[in-house]
mmCIF file of C-alpha atoms in Angstrom:
data_model
loop_
_atom_site.group_PDB
_atom_site.id
_atom_site.type_symbol
_atom_site.label_atom_id
_atom_site.label_comp_id
_atom_site.label_asym_id
_atom_site.label_seq_id
_atom_site.Cartn_x
_atom_site.Cartn_y
_atom_site.Cartn_z
ATOM 1 C CA ASN Y 2 106.383 9.109 95.225
ATOM 2 C CA SER Y 3 108.302 7.148 92.623
ATOM 3 C CA LEU Y 4 104.942 6.658 90.833
ATOM 4 C CA LEU Y 5 104.468 10.422 90.952
ATOM 5 C CA THR Y 6 107.803 10.842 89.236
ATOM 6 C CA GLU Y 7 106.812 8.375 86.511
ATOM 7 C CA GLU Y 8 103.421 10.039 85.995
ATOM 8 C CA LEU Y 9 105.069 13.420 85.538
ATOM 9 C CA MET Y 10 107.383 11.816 82.928
ATOM 10 C CA LEU Y 11 110.425 13.214 84.702
ATOM 11 C CA SER Y 12 113.619 11.205 84.885
ATOM 12 C CA PRO Y 13 115.392 10.950 88.267
ATOM 13 C CA ALA Y 14 118.526 12.505 86.770
ATOM 14 C CA PHE Y 15 116.521 15.530 85.569
ATOM 15 C CA LEU Y 16 114.907 15.974 88.989
ATOM 16 C CA ILE Y 17 118.247 15.753 90.760
ATOM 17 C CA VAL Y 18 119.697 18.459 88.507
ATOM 18 C CA VAL Y 19 116.663 20.714 89.038
ATOM 19 C CA ILE Y 20 116.753 20.296 92.838
ATOM 20 C CA LEU Y 21 120.513 20.894 92.851
ATOM 21 C CA LEU Y 22 120.207 24.087 90.786
ATOM 22 C CA ILE Y 23 117.391 25.402 92.992
ATOM 23 C CA THR Y 24 119.422 24.605 96.108
ATOM 24 C CA ILE Y 25 122.517 26.403 94.781
ATOM 25 C CA GLY Y 26 120.342 29.361 93.797
ATOM 26 C CA LEU Y 27 118.884 29.589 97.307
ATOM 27 C CA PHE Y 28 122.381 29.327 98.808
ATOM 28 C CA LEU Y 29 123.479 32.268 96.666
ATOM 29 C CA TYR Y 30 120.298 34.210 97.395
ATOM 30 C CA GLY Y 31 121.041 33.992 101.107
ATOM 31 C CA ARG Y 32 117.526 34.834 102.288
ATOM 32 C CA TRP Y 33 117.098 31.571 104.163
ATOM 33 C CA ARG Y 34 119.548 29.740 106.412
ATOM 34 C CA HIS Y 35 121.761 27.240 104.621
ATOM 35 C CA ASP Y 36 120.779 24.342 106.878
ATOM 36 C CA ILE Y 37 117.068 24.942 106.179
ATOM 37 C CA VAL Y 38 117.735 24.976 102.436
ATOM 38 C CA ALA Y 39 119.800 21.778 102.628
ATOM 39 C CA VAL Y 40 117.172 19.885 104.649
ATOM 40 C CA SER Y 41 114.450 21.105 102.280
ATOM 41 C CA ALA Y 42 116.413 19.741 99.319
ATOM 42 C CA LEU Y 43 116.750 16.417 101.129
ATOM 43 C CA LEU Y 44 112.998 16.274 101.772
ATOM 44 C CA MET Y 45 112.254 17.079 98.131
ATOM 45 C CA CYS Y 46 114.459 14.184 97.044
ATOM 46 C CA SER Y 47 112.489 11.919 99.358
ATOM 47 C CA PHE Y 48 109.133 13.315 98.186
ATOM 48 C CA PHE Y 49 109.899 12.580 94.528
ATOM 49 C CA GLY Y 50 111.149 9.087 95.347
ATOM 50 C CA LEU Y 51 114.765 9.787 94.489
ATOM 51 C CA ILE Y 52 115.738 8.259 97.827
ATOM 52 C CA SER Y 53 113.683 5.875 99.945
ATOM 53 C CA PRO Y 54 112.007 7.270 103.094
ATOM 54 C CA LYS Y 55 113.962 4.910 105.361
ATOM 55 C CA ASP Y 56 117.249 6.234 103.941
ATOM 56 C CA THR Y 57 116.324 9.928 104.046
ATOM 57 C CA PHE Y 58 118.003 10.732 107.345
ATOM 58 C CA MET Y 59 120.490 7.863 107.391
ATOM 59 C CA GLY Y 60 123.354 10.254 106.645
ATOM 60 C CA PHE Y 61 122.969 11.961 110.013
ATOM 61 C CA SER Y 62 124.269 8.800 111.700
ATOM 62 C CA HIS Y 63 127.411 8.732 109.556
ATOM 63 C CA PRO Y 64 130.573 8.747 111.713
ATOM 64 C CA ALA Y 65 131.882 11.817 109.886
ATOM 65 C CA VAL Y 66 128.734 13.798 110.709
ATOM 66 C CA VAL Y 67 128.824 12.737 114.354
ATOM 67 C CA THR Y 68 132.515 13.641 114.606
ATOM 68 C CA VAL Y 69 131.948 17.075 113.072
ATOM 69 C CA ALA Y 70 129.121 17.677 115.557
ATOM 70 C CA CYS Y 71 131.464 16.775 118.421
ATOM 71 C CA ILE Y 72 134.124 19.122 117.041
ATOM 72 C CA LEU Y 73 131.552 21.940 116.960
ATOM 73 C CA ILE Y 74 130.783 21.293 120.626
ATOM 74 C CA LEU Y 75 134.505 21.362 121.418
ATOM 75 C CA SER Y 76 134.904 24.603 119.478
ATOM 76 C CA TYR Y 77 132.073 26.217 121.407
ATOM 77 C CA ALA Y 78 133.583 25.074 124.698
ATOM 78 C CA LEU Y 79 136.947 26.590 123.772
ATOM 79 C CA GLN Y 80 135.194 29.825 122.884
ATOM 80 C CA GLN Y 81 133.213 30.019 126.118
ATOM 81 C CA THR Y 82 136.156 29.215 128.380
ATOM 82 C CA GLY Y 83 138.357 31.862 126.783
ATOM 83 C CA VAL Y 84 141.189 29.447 126.027
ATOM 84 C CA VAL Y 85 141.623 30.703 122.466
ATOM 85 C CA ASP Y 86 141.598 34.359 123.538
ATOM 86 C CA ALA Y 87 144.322 33.681 126.074
ATOM 87 C CA LEU Y 88 146.357 31.761 123.500
ATOM 88 C CA ALA Y 89 145.955 34.527 120.913
ATOM 89 C CA HIS Y 90 147.128 37.235 123.308
ATOM 90 C CA ARG Y 91 150.192 35.163 124.198
ATOM 91 C CA VAL Y 92 151.144 34.106 120.675
ATOM 92 C CA LEU Y 93 150.359 37.187 118.602
ATOM 93 C CA PRO Y 94 153.043 39.880 118.844
ATOM 94 C CA LYS Y 95 152.066 43.199 120.424
ATOM 95 C CA LYS Y 96 154.839 45.022 118.574
ATOM 96 C CA GLY Y 97 156.731 44.518 115.362
ATOM 97 C CA SER Y 98 155.950 44.754 111.671
ATOM 98 C CA SER Y 99 152.588 44.016 110.082
ATOM 99 C CA LEU Y 100 154.149 41.110 108.174
ATOM 100 C CA LEU Y 101 155.192 39.403 111.404
ATOM 101 C CA ALA Y 102 151.787 39.963 112.975
ATOM 102 C CA LEU Y 103 149.984 38.636 109.903
ATOM 103 C CA LEU Y 104 152.234 35.586 109.753
ATOM 104 C CA ALA Y 105 151.613 34.817 113.426
ATOM 105 C CA LEU Y 106 147.832 35.267 113.048
ATOM 106 C CA THR Y 107 147.584 33.082 109.945
ATOM 107 C CA ALA Y 108 149.778 30.384 111.487
ATOM 108 C CA LEU Y 109 147.690 30.392 114.682
ATOM 109 C CA GLY Y 110 144.502 30.037 112.650
ATOM 110 C CA ALA Y 111 146.019 27.116 110.745
ATOM 111 C CA PHE Y 112 147.128 25.424 113.968
ATOM 112 C CA LEU Y 113 143.734 25.763 115.653
ATOM 113 C CA SER Y 114 141.786 24.526 112.639
ATOM 114 C CA GLY Y 115 143.777 21.301 112.672
ATOM 115 C CA PHE Y 116 142.039 20.341 115.920
ATOM 116 C CA MET Y 117 138.708 22.151 115.736
ATOM 117 C CA ASN Y 118 136.157 23.275 113.168
ATOM 118 C CA ASN Y 119 137.570 25.689 110.568
ATOM 119 C CA VAL Y 120 134.659 28.092 110.898
ATOM 120 C CA GLY Y 121 134.940 27.990 114.687
ATOM 121 C CA ALA Y 122 138.641 28.822 114.559
ATOM 122 C CA LEU Y 123 137.960 31.664 112.139
ATOM 123 C CA ALA Y 124 135.144 33.072 114.270
ATOM 124 C CA LEU Y 125 137.277 32.962 117.413
ATOM 125 C CA LEU Y 126 140.145 34.876 115.806
ATOM 126 C CA MET Y 127 138.132 37.436 113.865
ATOM 127 C CA PRO Y 128 137.869 39.981 116.720
ATOM 128 C CA VAL Y 129 141.613 39.695 117.351
ATOM 129 C CA SER Y 130 142.342 40.089 113.638
ATOM 130 C CA LEU Y 131 140.259 43.272 113.419
ATOM 131 C CA GLN Y 132 142.111 44.754 116.389
ATOM 132 C CA MET Y 133 145.393 43.844 114.731
ATOM 133 C CA ALA Y 134 144.298 45.450 111.444
ATOM 134 C CA ALA Y 135 143.478 48.704 113.243
ATOM 135 C CA ARG Y 136 146.786 48.628 115.152
ATOM 136 C CA HIS Y 137 148.839 48.189 111.984
ATOM 137 C CA GLN Y 138 146.642 50.476 109.860
ATOM 138 C CA LEU Y 139 145.614 47.731 107.456
ATOM 139 C CA ALA Y 140 142.268 47.270 105.734
ATOM 140 C CA PRO Y 141 140.179 44.583 107.512
ATOM 141 C CA GLY Y 142 140.074 42.523 104.320
ATOM 142 C CA GLN Y 143 143.859 42.354 104.192
ATOM 143 C CA VAL Y 144 143.785 40.495 107.501
ATOM 144 C CA LEU Y 145 140.505 38.568 107.358
ATOM 145 C CA MET Y 146 141.102 36.904 104.001
ATOM 146 C CA PRO Y 147 144.569 35.553 104.920
ATOM 147 C CA LEU Y 148 143.062 34.271 108.178
ATOM 148 C CA ALA Y 149 140.287 32.523 106.252
ATOM 149 C CA PHE Y 150 142.799 30.825 103.937
ATOM 150 C CA GLY Y 151 144.980 29.896 106.911
ATOM 151 C CA THR Y 152 142.148 28.095 108.679
ATOM 152 C CA ILE Y 153 141.325 26.193 105.489
ATOM 153 C CA LEU Y 154 144.952 25.114 105.063
ATOM 154 C CA GLY Y 155 145.196 24.048 108.698
ATOM 155 C CA GLY Y 156 142.266 21.705 108.237
ATOM 156 C CA LEU Y 157 144.385 19.606 105.879
ATOM 157 C CA THR Y 158 146.833 18.588 108.574
ATOM 158 C CA THR Y 159 144.835 16.131 110.706
ATOM 159 C CA LEU Y 160 142.070 13.564 110.395
ATOM 160 C CA ILE Y 161 139.518 15.768 112.180
ATOM 161 C CA GLY Y 162 140.675 19.005 110.561
ATOM 162 C CA THR Y 163 138.103 18.835 107.771
ATOM 163 C CA PRO Y 164 135.014 16.685 107.044
ATOM 164 C CA SER Y 165 136.592 15.591 103.750
ATOM 165 C CA ASN Y 166 139.349 13.726 105.595
ATOM 166 C CA LEU Y 167 136.781 12.020 107.827
ATOM 167 C CA ILE Y 168 134.680 10.929 104.857
ATOM 168 C CA VAL Y 169 137.704 9.527 103.022
ATOM 169 C CA SER Y 170 138.722 7.701 106.200
ATOM 170 C CA SER Y 171 135.287 6.101 106.567
ATOM 171 C CA PHE Y 172 135.333 4.886 102.955
ATOM 172 C CA ARG Y 173 138.801 3.439 103.511
ATOM 173 C CA ALA Y 174 137.448 1.570 106.528
ATOM 174 C CA GLN Y 175 134.649 0.109 104.400
ATOM 175 C CA ALA Y 176 137.014 -0.920 101.610
ATOM 176 C CA LEU Y 177 140.045 -2.090 103.588
ATOM 177 C CA GLY Y 178 138.736 -2.461 107.136
ATOM 178 C CA GLU Y 179 141.083 0.205 108.506
ATOM 179 C CA ASN Y 180 140.624 3.927 109.135
ATOM 180 C CA TYR Y 181 143.256 6.603 108.648
ATOM 181 C CA GLY Y 182 145.071 7.607 111.814
ATOM 182 C CA MET Y 183 144.874 11.040 113.400
ATOM 183 C CA PHE Y 184 148.127 12.251 111.816
ATOM 184 C CA ASP Y 185 148.256 10.165 108.611
ATOM 185 C CA PHE Y 186 147.419 13.316 106.637
ATOM 186 C CA SER Y 187 150.066 15.379 108.412
ATOM 187 C CA PRO Y 188 153.164 14.835 106.198
ATOM 188 C CA VAL Y 189 151.419 16.221 103.124
ATOM 189 C CA GLY Y 190 148.992 18.495 104.975
ATOM 190 C CA ILE Y 191 151.643 20.264 107.053
ATOM 191 C CA SER Y 192 153.865 20.770 104.006
ATOM 192 C CA VAL Y 193 151.019 22.328 102.031
ATOM 193 C CA ALA Y 194 149.897 24.399 105.025
ATOM 194 C CA LEU Y 195 153.385 25.760 105.688
ATOM 195 C CA ILE Y 196 153.933 26.790 102.071
ATOM 196 C CA GLY Y 197 150.447 28.261 101.880
ATOM 197 C CA VAL Y 198 150.723 30.222 105.129
ATOM 198 C CA LEU Y 199 154.089 31.659 104.085
ATOM 199 C CA PHE Y 200 152.774 32.669 100.671
ATOM 200 C CA ILE Y 201 149.610 34.233 102.086
ATOM 201 C CA SER Y 202 151.454 36.124 104.834
ATOM 202 C CA LEU Y 203 154.352 37.394 102.727
ATOM 203 C CA VAL Y 204 152.841 37.849 99.273
ATOM 204 C CA GLY Y 205 149.193 36.875 99.020
ATOM 205 C CA TRP Y 206 147.743 39.553 101.305
ATOM 206 C CA ARG Y 207 149.046 42.217 98.932
ATOM 207 C CA LEU Y 208 146.841 40.790 96.179
#
């Protein structure tokens, strides 16, 4: 395949840029599932010799990927057992102002995403958020977007909250022989999450 690349007089950098642009275009097009597009891009890189065949699927054994897969399983278990629904009905206020309800919803989303997948936390709270929007006579977008930002901010607070933290931790282990701890990100992450949740709940949703 590397010979094929040389025969076509295409540099590896040019091919990478072309494959990347096509992949982004297909992501934006949305006709095919994102995982199918991503795997297809990986196979194209292997076909043109940009990566060796033995290294093509090596990334799937990366600790960060395995951990994210485990978090997805945990998220699904929480969804099926109804734990999150019970927690949401206990934490979210039944009465009070829309600001209080939005603050509680965004904070709950941030808390959950610190210990489970962000998308999973968002998906679990979306039905509750739509009910809350109808109860307080708010547009769905005024509730869903703050919830989305809240789950993103919550992912900053722990090691498993976002794949980025896991990847950085694995590189630190390779360089220094020591991973980050579960709550090493918390001092900065919680500070940013608190400020962000307050801004989104009190001001940002109006924008």
